[in-house]
PDB file of C-alpha atoms in Angstrom:
ATOM      1  CA  MET U   1    -271.755 -39.886-124.192  1.00 61.00           C
ATOM      2  CA  LYS U   2    -274.900 -39.479-126.532  1.00 67.00           C
ATOM      3  CA  LYS U   3    -273.747 -38.045-130.199  1.00 63.00           C
ATOM      4  CA  GLY U   4    -276.567 -35.505-128.960  1.00 61.00           C
ATOM      5  CA  THR U   5    -275.114 -34.653-125.726  1.00 66.00           C
ATOM      6  CA  LYS U   6    -271.801 -33.784-127.523  1.00 59.00           C
ATOM      7  CA  ILE U   7    -273.118 -31.340-130.061  1.00 62.00           C
ATOM      8  CA  ALA U   8    -274.679 -29.552-127.507  1.00 56.00           C
ATOM      9  CA  LEU U   9    -271.510 -29.550-124.909  1.00 60.00           C
ATOM     10  CA  GLY U  10    -269.640 -28.393-127.875  1.00 56.00           C
ATOM     11  CA  THR U  11    -271.352 -25.642-128.560  1.00 60.00           C
ATOM     12  CA  LEU U  12    -271.568 -24.471-124.882  1.00 54.00           C
ATOM     13  CA  VAL U  13    -268.363 -24.184-125.135  1.00 60.00           C
ATOM     14  CA  GLY U  14    -267.519 -22.614-127.734  1.00 62.00           C
ATOM     15  CA  PHE U  15    -270.520 -19.756-126.944  1.00 57.00           C
ATOM     16  CA  ILE U  16    -268.030 -19.134-123.680  1.00 71.00           C
ATOM     17  CA  VAL U  17    -265.661 -19.165-125.504  1.00 74.00           C
ATOM     18  CA  MET U  18    -266.677 -16.861-128.010  1.00 71.00           C
ATOM     19  CA  VAL U  19    -267.667 -14.699-125.236  1.00 72.00           C
ATOM     20  CA  LEU U  20    -264.515 -14.857-123.502  1.00 82.00           C
ATOM     21  CA  VAL U  21    -262.654 -13.563-126.391  1.00 86.00           C
ATOM     22  CA  ILE U  22    -265.350 -10.395-127.274  1.00 83.00           C
ATOM     23  CA  ALA U  23    -265.063  -9.431-123.877  1.00 83.00           C
ATOM     24  CA  ALA U  24    -260.764  -9.615-124.281  1.00 88.00           C
ATOM     25  CA  GLY U  25    -261.220  -7.409-127.554  1.00 85.00           C
ATOM     26  CA  LEU U  26    -264.140  -4.819-126.165  1.00 85.00           C
ATOM     27  CA  PHE U  27    -261.778  -4.869-123.245  1.00 87.00           C
ATOM     28  CA  TYR U  28    -258.767  -3.716-124.460  1.00 89.00           C
ATOM     29  CA  MET U  29    -260.172  -1.182-126.924  1.00 86.00           C
ATOM     30  CA  VAL U  30    -262.326   0.747-123.673  1.00 88.00           C
ATOM     31  CA  GLU U  31    -259.416   0.165-121.025  1.00 92.00           C
ATOM     32  CA  VAL U  32    -256.225  -0.462-121.796  1.00 90.00           C
ATOM     33  CA  ARG U  33    -253.756   3.296-122.655  1.00 88.00           C
ATOM     34  CA  GLY U  34    -254.142   3.570-126.272  1.00 81.00           C
ATOM     35  CA  ASP U  35    -255.733   5.738-129.045  1.00 80.00           C
ATOM     36  CA  LYS U  36    -259.780   5.822-128.256  1.00 72.00           C
ATOM     37  CA  SER U  37    -260.779   8.399-131.287  1.00 71.00           C
ATOM     38  CA  PHE U  38    -262.944   5.262-132.592  1.00 64.00           C
ATOM     39  CA  VAL U  39    -264.863   6.226-129.348  1.00 64.00           C
ATOM     40  CA  LEU U  40    -264.698  10.624-129.246  1.00 57.00           C
ATOM     41  CA  SER U  41    -265.130  10.157-133.183  1.00 50.00           C
ATOM     42  CA  GLY U  42    -268.838  10.337-132.199  1.00 45.00           C
ATOM     43  CA  ASN U  43    -268.980  13.068-129.866  1.00 48.00           C
ATOM     44  CA  SER U  44    -268.450  16.616-129.946  1.00 43.00           C
ATOM     45  CA  SER U  45    -265.212  16.546-127.675  1.00 43.00           C
ATOM     46  CA  GLY U  46    -263.593  14.469-129.921  1.00 43.00           C
ATOM     47  CA  GLU U  47    -264.209  16.021-133.277  1.00 44.00           C
ATOM     48  CA  VAL U  48    -262.410  19.267-134.247  1.00 43.00           C
ATOM     49  CA  VAL U  49    -264.349  22.635-134.058  1.00 44.00           C
ATOM     50  CA  LYS U  50    -263.929  25.056-137.223  1.00 60.00           C
ATOM     51  CA  LYS U  51    -264.661  27.948-135.063  1.00 77.00           C
ATOM     52  CA  ASP U  52    -264.154  26.836-131.335  1.00 90.00           C
ATOM     53  CA  PRO U  53    -265.883  29.443-129.762  1.00 93.00           C
ATOM     54  CA  LEU U  54    -263.490  28.637-126.223  1.00 95.00           C
ATOM     55  CA  ALA U  55    -261.312  29.851-128.258  1.00 94.00           C
ATOM     56  CA  ASP U  56    -260.667  32.787-126.764  1.00 93.00           C
ATOM     57  CA  GLN U  57    -260.876  30.872-123.674  1.00 95.00           C
ATOM     58  CA  LYS U  58    -258.071  28.750-124.471  1.00 94.00           C
ATOM     59  CA  GLN U  59    -255.812  32.257-126.174  1.00 94.00           C
ATOM     60  CA  ALA U  60    -256.147  33.772-122.610  1.00 95.00           C
ATOM     61  CA  TRP U  61    -254.647  30.672-121.555  1.00 95.00           C
ATOM     62  CA  LYS U  62    -251.444  30.823-123.292  1.00 93.00           C
ATOM     63  CA  LYS U  63    -250.437  34.437-121.704  1.00 93.00           C
ATOM     64  CA  VAL U  64    -250.676  32.601-118.053  1.00 94.00           C
ATOM     65  CA  ASP U  65    -247.396  32.832-116.541  1.00 90.00           C
ATOM     66  CA  ASN U  66    -246.040  31.184-113.598  1.00 92.00           C
ATOM     67  CA  LYS U  67    -247.516  27.606-114.948  1.00 95.00           C
ATOM     68  CA  GLN U  68    -245.144  25.305-112.984  1.00 97.00           C
ATOM     69  CA  ASP U  69    -244.705  21.585-113.785  1.00 97.00           C
ATOM     70  CA  VAL U  70    -245.423  19.118-111.208  1.00 98.00           C
ATOM     71  CA  ALA U  71    -245.225  15.186-110.503  1.00 98.00           C
ATOM     72  CA  LEU U  72    -246.489  12.581-107.746  1.00 98.00           C
ATOM     73  CA  THR U  73    -245.697   8.683-107.474  1.00 98.00           C
ATOM     74  CA  THR U  74    -249.026   7.181-106.418  1.00 97.00           C
ATOM     75  CA  LYS U  75    -248.858   4.631-104.123  1.00 96.00           C
ATOM     76  CA  ASP U  76    -249.493   2.201-106.548  1.00 95.00           C
ATOM     77  CA  GLY U  77    -246.078   3.684-108.290  1.00 97.00           C
ATOM     78  CA  THR U  78    -247.673   5.616-110.973  1.00 97.00           C
ATOM     79  CA  HIS U  79    -245.795   8.705-112.466  1.00 98.00           C
ATOM     80  CA  LEU U  80    -248.283  10.992-112.900  1.00 98.00           C
ATOM     81  CA  LYS U  81    -247.204  14.524-114.737  1.00 98.00           C
ATOM     82  CA  GLY U  82    -249.411  17.713-114.030  1.00 97.00           C
ATOM     83  CA  GLN U  83    -249.098  21.942-114.034  1.00 97.00           C
ATOM     84  CA  TYR U  84    -249.437  23.779-111.312  1.00 98.00           C
ATOM     85  CA  ILE U  85    -250.711  27.485-111.612  1.00 98.00           C
ATOM     86  CA  PRO U  86    -250.695  30.048-109.011  1.00 98.00           C
ATOM     87  CA  ALA U  87    -253.412  32.887-108.775  1.00 97.00           C
ATOM     88  CA  THR U  88    -252.822  36.424-109.663  1.00 95.00           C
ATOM     89  CA  LYS U  89    -253.240  37.141-106.327  1.00 96.00           C
ATOM     90  CA  LYS U  90    -251.979  34.919-103.273  1.00 96.00           C
ATOM     91  CA  THR U  91    -254.810  32.304-101.823  1.00 97.00           C
ATOM     92  CA  ASN U  92    -255.761  29.592-100.017  1.00 97.00           C
ATOM     93  CA  LYS U  93    -258.612  28.844-103.096  1.00 98.00           C
ATOM     94  CA  THR U  94    -257.212  26.032-105.760  1.00 98.00           C
ATOM     95  CA  ALA U  95    -258.928  24.041-108.569  1.00 98.00           C
ATOM     96  CA  VAL U  96    -258.050  20.617-109.038  1.00 98.00           C
ATOM     97  CA  MET U  97    -259.056  19.875-112.976  1.00 98.00           C
ATOM     98  CA  ILE U  98    -259.912  16.543-113.965  1.00 98.00           C
ATOM     99  CA  HIS U  99    -260.188  16.027-117.744  1.00 98.00           C
ATOM    100  CA  GLY U 100    -262.207  13.018-119.410  1.00 95.00           C
ATOM    101  CA  PHE U 101    -261.627   9.804-121.561  1.00 94.00           C
ATOM    102  CA  GLY U 102    -259.807   9.654-124.556  1.00 90.00           C
ATOM    103  CA  VAL U 103    -257.663  13.417-123.876  1.00 94.00           C
ATOM    104  CA  ASP U 104    -255.282  14.682-121.869  1.00 96.00           C
ATOM    105  CA  HIS U 105    -254.887  17.980-119.425  1.00 96.00           C
ATOM    106  CA  THR U 106    -255.809  20.286-122.483  1.00 96.00           C
ATOM    107  CA  GLU U 107    -258.630  19.912-123.064  1.00 96.00           C
ATOM    108  CA  MET U 108    -259.858  21.592-119.314  1.00 97.00           C
ATOM    109  CA  ILE U 109    -257.404  24.495-120.393  1.00 97.00           C
ATOM    110  CA  PRO U 110    -261.115  26.710-121.047  1.00 97.00           C
ATOM    111  CA  TYR U 111    -262.154  25.349-117.715  1.00 98.00           C
ATOM    112  CA  ALA U 112    -259.051  25.981-115.805  1.00 98.00           C
ATOM    113  CA  ASN U 113    -259.137  29.103-117.437  1.00 98.00           C
ATOM    114  CA  LEU U 114    -262.200  30.073-116.251  1.00 98.00           C
ATOM    115  CA  MET U 115    -261.054  29.352-112.799  1.00 98.00           C
ATOM    116  CA  HIS U 116    -257.694  31.482-112.613  1.00 98.00           C
ATOM    117  CA  ASP U 117    -259.814  34.538-114.244  1.00 96.00           C
ATOM    118  CA  GLN U 118    -262.086  33.895-110.752  1.00 96.00           C
ATOM    119  CA  GLY U 119    -259.051  34.136-108.437  1.00 96.00           C
ATOM    120  CA  TYR U 120    -258.426  30.330-107.914  1.00 98.00           C
ATOM    121  CA  ASN U 121    -254.691  28.562-108.412  1.00 98.00           C
ATOM    122  CA  VAL U 122    -255.432  25.934-110.469  1.00 98.00           C
ATOM    123  CA  LEU U 123    -253.668  22.392-110.604  1.00 98.00           C
ATOM    124  CA  LEU U 124    -254.062  20.868-114.259  1.00 98.00           C
ATOM    125  CA  SER U 125    -252.990  16.890-114.558  1.00 97.00           C
ATOM    126  CA  ASP U 126    -252.436  14.175-117.049  1.00 98.00           C
ATOM    127  CA  ASN U 127    -254.491  11.479-115.884  1.00 98.00           C
ATOM    128  CA  ARG U 128    -253.402   7.882-115.412  1.00 98.00           C
ATOM    129  CA  ALA U 129    -252.799   6.264-119.247  1.00 97.00           C
ATOM    130  CA  ALA U 130    -253.065   9.466-120.764  1.00 96.00           C
ATOM    131  CA  GLY U 131    -250.590  12.295-121.746  1.00 95.00           C
ATOM    132  CA  LYS U 132    -247.768  12.057-120.256  1.00 97.00           C
ATOM    133  CA  SER U 133    -248.684  10.410-117.236  1.00 98.00           C
ATOM    134  CA  GLU U 134    -248.259   6.613-116.328  1.00 97.00           C
ATOM    135  CA  GLY U 135    -250.085   3.736-116.534  1.00 96.00           C
ATOM    136  CA  SER U 136    -252.127   0.837-118.617  1.00 95.00           C
ATOM    137  CA  PHE U 137    -255.342   1.370-117.379  1.00 97.00           C
ATOM    138  CA  ILE U 138    -258.215   3.778-117.700  1.00 97.00           C
ATOM    139  CA  GLY U 139    -259.721   3.569-114.606  1.00 97.00           C
ATOM    140  CA  TYR U 140    -263.148   5.121-115.715  1.00 97.00           C
ATOM    141  CA  GLY U 141    -263.125   7.339-111.975  1.00 97.00           C
ATOM    142  CA  TYR U 142    -262.691   4.810-109.511  1.00 98.00           C
ATOM    143  CA  LEU U 143    -258.793   5.022-110.192  1.00 98.00           C
ATOM    144  CA  GLU U 144    -258.335   8.753-111.472  1.00 98.00           C
ATOM    145  CA  ALA U 145    -260.616   9.763-108.151  1.00 98.00           C
ATOM    146  CA  LYS U 146    -258.011   7.717-105.826  1.00 98.00           C
ATOM    147  CA  ASP U 147    -255.159   9.491-107.613  1.00 98.00           C
ATOM    148  CA  TYR U 148    -256.731  12.818-107.580  1.00 98.00           C
ATOM    149  CA  LEU U 149    -257.296  12.047-103.346  1.00 98.00           C
ATOM    150  CA  GLU U 150    -252.798  11.565-103.479  1.00 98.00           C
ATOM    151  CA  TRP U 151    -252.832  15.271-105.227  1.00 98.00           C
ATOM    152  CA  ILE U 152    -254.910  16.509-102.821  1.00 98.00           C
ATOM    153  CA  ASP U 153    -252.755  15.636-100.313  1.00 98.00           C
ATOM    154  CA  LYS U 154    -249.786  16.849-101.606  1.00 98.00           C
ATOM    155  CA  LEU U 155    -252.066  20.470-101.901  1.00 98.00           C
ATOM    156  CA  ILE U 156    -252.784  20.373 -98.030  1.00 98.00           C
ATOM    157  CA  ASP U 157    -249.661  19.288 -97.289  1.00 98.00           C
ATOM    158  CA  ASP U 158    -248.121  22.249 -99.082  1.00 97.00           C
ATOM    159  CA  ASN U 159    -250.566  25.106 -97.764  1.00 97.00           C
ATOM    160  CA  PRO U 160    -252.970  23.026 -94.188  1.00 97.00           C
ATOM    161  CA  ASN U 161    -254.998  25.841 -94.886  1.00 97.00           C
ATOM    162  CA  SER U 162    -255.768  25.174 -98.787  1.00 97.00           C
ATOM    163  CA  GLU U 163    -259.536  25.595 -99.761  1.00 98.00           C
ATOM    164  CA  ILE U 164    -260.244  23.267-103.441  1.00 98.00           C
ATOM    165  CA  VAL U 165    -262.682  22.937-104.995  1.00 98.00           C
ATOM    166  CA  VAL U 166    -262.752  19.522-107.343  1.00 98.00           C
ATOM    167  CA  TYR U 167    -263.792  20.186-110.591  1.00 98.00           C
ATOM    168  CA  GLY U 168    -264.328  17.246-113.601  1.00 98.00           C
ATOM    169  CA  THR U 169    -265.870  16.533-116.996  1.00 98.00           C
ATOM    170  CA  SER U 170    -267.086  13.594-118.864  1.00 97.00           C
ATOM    171  CA  LEU U 171    -264.424  10.812-117.197  1.00 97.00           C
ATOM    172  CA  GLY U 172    -263.825  13.914-115.023  1.00 98.00           C
ATOM    173  CA  GLY U 173    -267.097  14.211-114.048  1.00 98.00           C
ATOM    174  CA  ALA U 174    -267.544  10.754-113.290  1.00 98.00           C
ATOM    175  CA  THR U 175    -264.144  11.208-110.698  1.00 98.00           C
ATOM    176  CA  THR U 176    -265.385  14.075-109.444  1.00 98.00           C
ATOM    177  CA  MET U 177    -268.884  12.017-108.036  1.00 98.00           C
ATOM    178  CA  LEU U 178    -266.479   9.332-106.841  1.00 98.00           C
ATOM    179  CA  LEU U 179    -263.924  11.485-105.060  1.00 98.00           C
ATOM    180  CA  SER U 180    -266.461  13.104-103.162  1.00 98.00           C
ATOM    181  CA  GLY U 181    -268.154   9.884-101.817  1.00 98.00           C
ATOM    182  CA  MET U 182    -264.392   8.954-100.647  1.00 98.00           C
ATOM    183  CA  ASN U 183    -264.212  11.027 -97.476  1.00 97.00           C
ATOM    184  CA  PRO U 184    -262.204  13.772 -98.865  1.00 98.00           C
ATOM    185  CA  PRO U 185    -260.268  15.358 -96.748  1.00 98.00           C
ATOM    186  CA  LYS U 186    -261.920  18.629 -94.852  1.00 97.00           C
ATOM    187  CA  GLN U 187    -260.125  20.930 -97.047  1.00 98.00           C
ATOM    188  CA  VAL U 188    -262.237  20.027-100.096  1.00 98.00           C
ATOM    189  CA  LYS U 189    -265.496  22.739 -99.603  1.00 98.00           C
ATOM    190  CA  ALA U 190    -267.106  21.835-102.933  1.00 98.00           C
ATOM    191  CA  PHE U 191    -267.149  20.005-106.665  1.00 98.00           C
ATOM    192  CA  ILE U 192    -268.271  20.850-109.600  1.00 98.00           C
ATOM    193  CA  GLU U 193    -268.913  18.161-112.427  1.00 98.00           C
ATOM    194  CA  ASP U 194    -269.765  18.608-116.406  1.00 98.00           C
ATOM    195  CA  CYS U 195    -271.199  15.828-117.735  1.00 98.00           C
ATOM    196  CA  GLY U 196    -270.635  12.951-115.547  1.00 98.00           C
ATOM    197  CA  TYR U 197    -271.918   9.562-115.947  1.00 98.00           C
ATOM    198  CA  THR U 198    -274.312   7.393-113.213  1.00 98.00           C
ATOM    199  CA  SER U 199    -272.230   4.590-113.253  1.00 98.00           C
ATOM    200  CA  MET U 200    -269.770   2.840-115.920  1.00 97.00           C
ATOM    201  CA  ARG U 201    -271.809  -0.312-116.462  1.00 96.00           C
ATOM    202  CA  GLU U 202    -274.857   2.093-116.856  1.00 97.00           C
ATOM    203  CA  GLU U 203    -272.383   3.673-119.188  1.00 96.00           C
ATOM    204  CA  LEU U 204    -270.763   0.900-121.179  1.00 95.00           C
ATOM    205  CA  VAL U 205    -273.637  -0.685-122.103  1.00 95.00           C
ATOM    206  CA  TYR U 206    -275.055   2.647-123.519  1.00 95.00           C
ATOM    207  CA  GLU U 207    -272.016   2.455-125.783  1.00 91.00           C
ATOM    208  CA  ALA U 208    -272.121  -0.770-126.342  1.00 90.00           C
ATOM    209  CA  ASN U 209    -275.905  -0.275-128.037  1.00 90.00           C
ATOM    210  CA  THR U 210    -275.297   3.057-129.230  1.00 88.00           C
ATOM    211  CA  LEU U 211    -272.021   3.115-131.044  1.00 83.00           C
ATOM    212  CA  PHE U 212    -271.495  -0.406-131.859  1.00 82.00           C
ATOM    213  CA  GLY U 213    -275.439  -1.609-132.424  1.00 87.00           C
ATOM    214  CA  ILE U 214    -275.229  -4.670-129.474  1.00 88.00           C
ATOM    215  CA  PRO U 215    -278.131  -4.991-127.672  1.00 91.00           C
ATOM    216  CA  LYS U 216    -278.359  -4.524-123.572  1.00 90.00           C
ATOM    217  CA  TRP U 217    -279.038  -8.431-123.767  1.00 89.00           C
ATOM    218  CA  VAL U 218    -275.822  -9.596-125.157  1.00 89.00           C
ATOM    219  CA  ALA U 219    -274.007  -6.071-124.134  1.00 91.00           C
ATOM    220  CA  ASN U 220    -274.777  -7.014-119.871  1.00 93.00           C
ATOM    221  CA  PRO U 221    -272.621 -10.542-120.087  1.00 92.00           C
ATOM    222  CA  LEU U 222    -269.953  -9.269-122.210  1.00 93.00           C
ATOM    223  CA  ILE U 223    -269.733  -6.363-119.622  1.00 95.00           C
ATOM    224  CA  SER U 224    -269.794  -8.880-116.713  1.00 95.00           C
ATOM    225  CA  VAL U 225    -267.149 -10.441-118.345  1.00 95.00           C
ATOM    226  CA  MET U 226    -265.073  -7.132-118.684  1.00 95.00           C
ATOM    227  CA  SER U 227    -265.342  -6.992-115.432  1.00 96.00           C
ATOM    228  CA  VAL U 228    -263.845 -10.155-114.641  1.00 96.00           C
ATOM    229  CA  TYR U 229    -260.845  -8.737-116.361  1.00 95.00           C
ATOM    230  CA  SER U 230    -260.202  -5.316-115.169  1.00 96.00           C
ATOM    231  CA  LYS U 231    -260.442  -6.887-111.482  1.00 97.00           C
ATOM    232  CA  ILE U 232    -257.849  -9.104-112.517  1.00 96.00           C
ATOM    233  CA  LEU U 233    -255.726  -6.560-115.003  1.00 96.00           C
ATOM    234  CA  ALA U 234    -256.143  -3.253-113.858  1.00 96.00           C
ATOM    235  CA  GLY U 235    -257.470  -4.058-110.112  1.00 95.00           C
ATOM    236  CA  TYR U 236    -261.164  -2.757-109.560  1.00 97.00           C
ATOM    237  CA  SER U 237    -264.160  -3.982-110.836  1.00 97.00           C
ATOM    238  CA  TYR U 238    -267.542  -2.018-112.745  1.00 97.00           C
ATOM    239  CA  ASN U 239    -269.618  -2.409-109.981  1.00 96.00           C
ATOM    240  CA  GLN U 240    -266.578   0.524-108.217  1.00 97.00           C
ATOM    241  CA  VAL U 241    -267.567   3.063-110.960  1.00 98.00           C
ATOM    242  CA  ASP U 242    -271.306   4.495-108.915  1.00 98.00           C
ATOM    243  CA  SER U 243    -271.072   7.904-109.256  1.00 98.00           C
ATOM    244  CA  VAL U 244    -274.963   7.598-108.212  1.00 98.00           C
ATOM    245  CA  ALA U 245    -273.908   5.469-104.925  1.00 98.00           C
ATOM    246  CA  ALA U 246    -270.998   8.102-104.369  1.00 98.00           C
ATOM    247  CA  VAL U 247    -272.935  11.077-104.162  1.00 98.00           C
ATOM    248  CA  LYS U 248    -275.140   9.708-101.627  1.00 98.00           C
ATOM    249  CA  LYS U 249    -271.769   9.544 -99.200  1.00 97.00           C
ATOM    250  CA  ASN U 250    -271.241  13.691 -99.723  1.00 97.00           C
ATOM    251  CA  ASP U 251    -272.453  16.083 -97.533  1.00 96.00           C
ATOM    252  CA  ARG U 252    -270.485  18.707 -99.034  1.00 97.00           C
ATOM    253  CA  PRO U 253    -272.059  20.899-102.108  1.00 98.00           C
ATOM    254  CA  MET U 254    -271.886  19.866-105.347  1.00 98.00           C
ATOM    255  CA  LEU U 255    -273.055  21.705-108.841  1.00 98.00           C
ATOM    256  CA  PHE U 256    -273.907  19.293-112.149  1.00 98.00           C
ATOM    257  CA  ILE U 257    -274.141  20.689-115.278  1.00 98.00           C
ATOM    258  CA  HIS U 258    -275.292  18.229-118.595  1.00 98.00           C
ATOM    259  CA  GLY U 259    -276.481  19.200-121.857  1.00 97.00           C
ATOM    260  CA  ASP U 260    -279.809  17.724-122.278  1.00 95.00           C
ATOM    261  CA  GLU U 261    -278.690  16.576-126.060  1.00 96.00           C
ATOM    262  CA  ASP U 262    -275.951  14.857-124.898  1.00 96.00           C
ATOM    263  CA  ASN U 263    -275.424  11.833-127.042  1.00 92.00           C
ATOM    264  CA  PHE U 264    -272.364  10.212-125.330  1.00 94.00           C
ATOM    265  CA  VAL U 265    -273.049   9.922-121.834  1.00 97.00           C
ATOM    266  CA  PRO U 266    -277.198  10.670-122.246  1.00 96.00           C
ATOM    267  CA  GLY U 267    -278.732  13.228-120.051  1.00 95.00           C
ATOM    268  CA  TYR U 268    -281.363  11.552-118.424  1.00 97.00           C
ATOM    269  CA  MET U 269    -277.748  10.766-115.947  1.00 98.00           C
ATOM    270  CA  VAL U 270    -278.147  14.370-114.941  1.00 98.00           C
ATOM    271  CA  HIS U 271    -281.470  13.720-113.443  1.00 98.00           C
ATOM    272  CA  ASP U 272    -280.541  10.691-111.146  1.00 98.00           C
ATOM    273  CA  VAL U 273    -277.257  11.651-109.867  1.00 98.00           C
ATOM    274  CA  TYR U 274    -278.526  15.065-108.973  1.00 98.00           C
ATOM    275  CA  ASP U 275    -281.778  13.337-106.946  1.00 98.00           C
ATOM    276  CA  ALA U 276    -279.205  11.106-105.186  1.00 98.00           C
ATOM    277  CA  ALA U 277    -276.766  13.540-103.827  1.00 97.00           C
ATOM    278  CA  LYS U 278    -276.821  14.375-100.359  1.00 90.00           C
ATOM    279  CA  GLY U 279    -275.349  17.284 -99.365  1.00 89.00           C
ATOM    280  CA  PRO U 280    -276.365  21.244-101.503  1.00 97.00           C
ATOM    281  CA  LYS U 281    -276.740  21.081-105.039  1.00 98.00           C
ATOM    282  CA  GLU U 282    -277.447  22.879-108.305  1.00 98.00           C
ATOM    283  CA  LYS U 283    -278.401  21.547-111.647  1.00 98.00           C
ATOM    284  CA  MET U 284    -277.727  23.163-115.014  1.00 98.00           C
ATOM    285  CA  VAL U 285    -278.572  21.797-117.666  1.00 97.00           C
ATOM    286  CA  VAL U 286    -277.929  23.678-121.046  1.00 97.00           C
ATOM    287  CA  ALA U 287    -280.581  23.382-123.916  1.00 96.00           C
ATOM    288  CA  GLY U 288    -279.757  21.990-127.146  1.00 95.00           C
ATOM    289  CA  ALA U 289    -276.066  20.845-125.800  1.00 96.00           C
ATOM    290  CA  ASP U 290    -274.347  17.227-126.782  1.00 95.00           C
ATOM    291  CA  HIS U 291    -271.517  16.131-124.890  1.00 95.00           C
ATOM    292  CA  MET U 292    -268.978  18.641-123.277  1.00 95.00           C
ATOM    293  CA  GLU U 293    -271.193  21.585-124.816  1.00 96.00           C
ATOM    294  CA  ALA U 294    -272.744  23.079-121.970  1.00 97.00           C
ATOM    295  CA  TYR U 295    -269.801  25.694-121.498  1.00 97.00           C
ATOM    296  CA  ARG U 296    -268.990  26.025-125.689  1.00 95.00           C
ATOM    297  CA  LEU U 297    -272.666  26.996-126.128  1.00 95.00           C
ATOM    298  CA  ASP U 298    -273.737  29.374-123.685  1.00 93.00           C
ATOM    299  CA  ILE U 299    -270.869  31.132-122.272  1.00 96.00           C
ATOM    300  CA  PRO U 300    -271.841  33.985-120.267  1.00 96.00           C
ATOM    301  CA  LYS U 301    -274.563  31.647-118.574  1.00 96.00           C
ATOM    302  CA  TYR U 302    -272.401  29.098-117.245  1.00 98.00           C
ATOM    303  CA  GLU U 303    -269.549  30.819-116.261  1.00 98.00           C
ATOM    304  CA  GLN U 304    -271.913  33.047-114.293  1.00 97.00           C
ATOM    305  CA  LYS U 305    -273.801  29.867-112.866  1.00 98.00           C
ATOM    306  CA  VAL U 306    -270.220  28.347-112.154  1.00 98.00           C
ATOM    307  CA  GLU U 307    -268.715  31.877-109.907  1.00 97.00           C
ATOM    308  CA  SER U 308    -272.317  31.956-108.548  1.00 97.00           C
ATOM    309  CA  PHE U 309    -272.528  28.486-107.353  1.00 98.00           C
ATOM    310  CA  LEU U 310    -268.319  28.464-105.863  1.00 97.00           C
ATOM    311  CA  ASP U 311    -269.417  32.355-104.479  1.00 96.00           C
ATOM    312  CA  LYS U 312    -272.246  30.490-101.880  1.00 95.00           C
ATOM    313  CA  TYR U 313    -269.693  27.610-100.830  1.00 94.00           C
ATOM    314  CA  MET U 314    -265.883  28.695-100.979  1.00 90.00           C
ATOM    315  CA  ASP U 315    -264.725  31.378 -98.219  1.00 73.00           C
TER     316      ASP U 315
END
């Protein structure tokens, strides 16, 4: 073998090894359970808000009685923890609340309080690989959607007359959209997604570029390698996390919410998923709102929109 060929071959092998190592490091950072504050520090959902506009909702939730600890063991053996809070007056209506990336169910307390105030039973759960739930890998909505289908089955086993709305924010919004395309039971009547992403690939390319300055032409092959790691270790590939494809399969009502200045899940994504949605749909874009700020920025408008949407589609 000529010297030049050896050098070229060695360079190629070195490049491949470098890609594999970098992709492994990124996979660990974004998908393996652990502290994700390095990601969240760049957006409002991970910041400490000095004067939280939703403080009243959080205080009201502390006064809600009869919070019941619940648990679920999924088909793959993962133990999940949550809370079930019955409505003040007996009802068949239940809101399944799904939190986002790097947090736990407490992130959803203001939204849970909103639904409880509107007369709903509420289910709050820590996603797999979050809070008190087990799990080593974050599913970016795919694994979580399958888990919440099992939570929904549990609710229906307890009350076959359940009328369920699935409501998620950020990663929970993506989970909501993915679940909508998984043919959930007929008792699921409607969906609300707030600042969910179009697909895992598109979101990771965006984050790689904006948070770490990785050019898209570099990010794409790295993410493809990460997807292979994910398929082997976590049981799903990134191509399976496609909210656009999921909402095309859903024929039930969905409310899409986003801030037009979202710098974590870019605002244009809400238009892509809304346009793709098959079933009855509504959209609310809040001017000036960054990630997870739509509710905080205009509380009365947000609450009115959620209430009016559900009044149309929940019996």
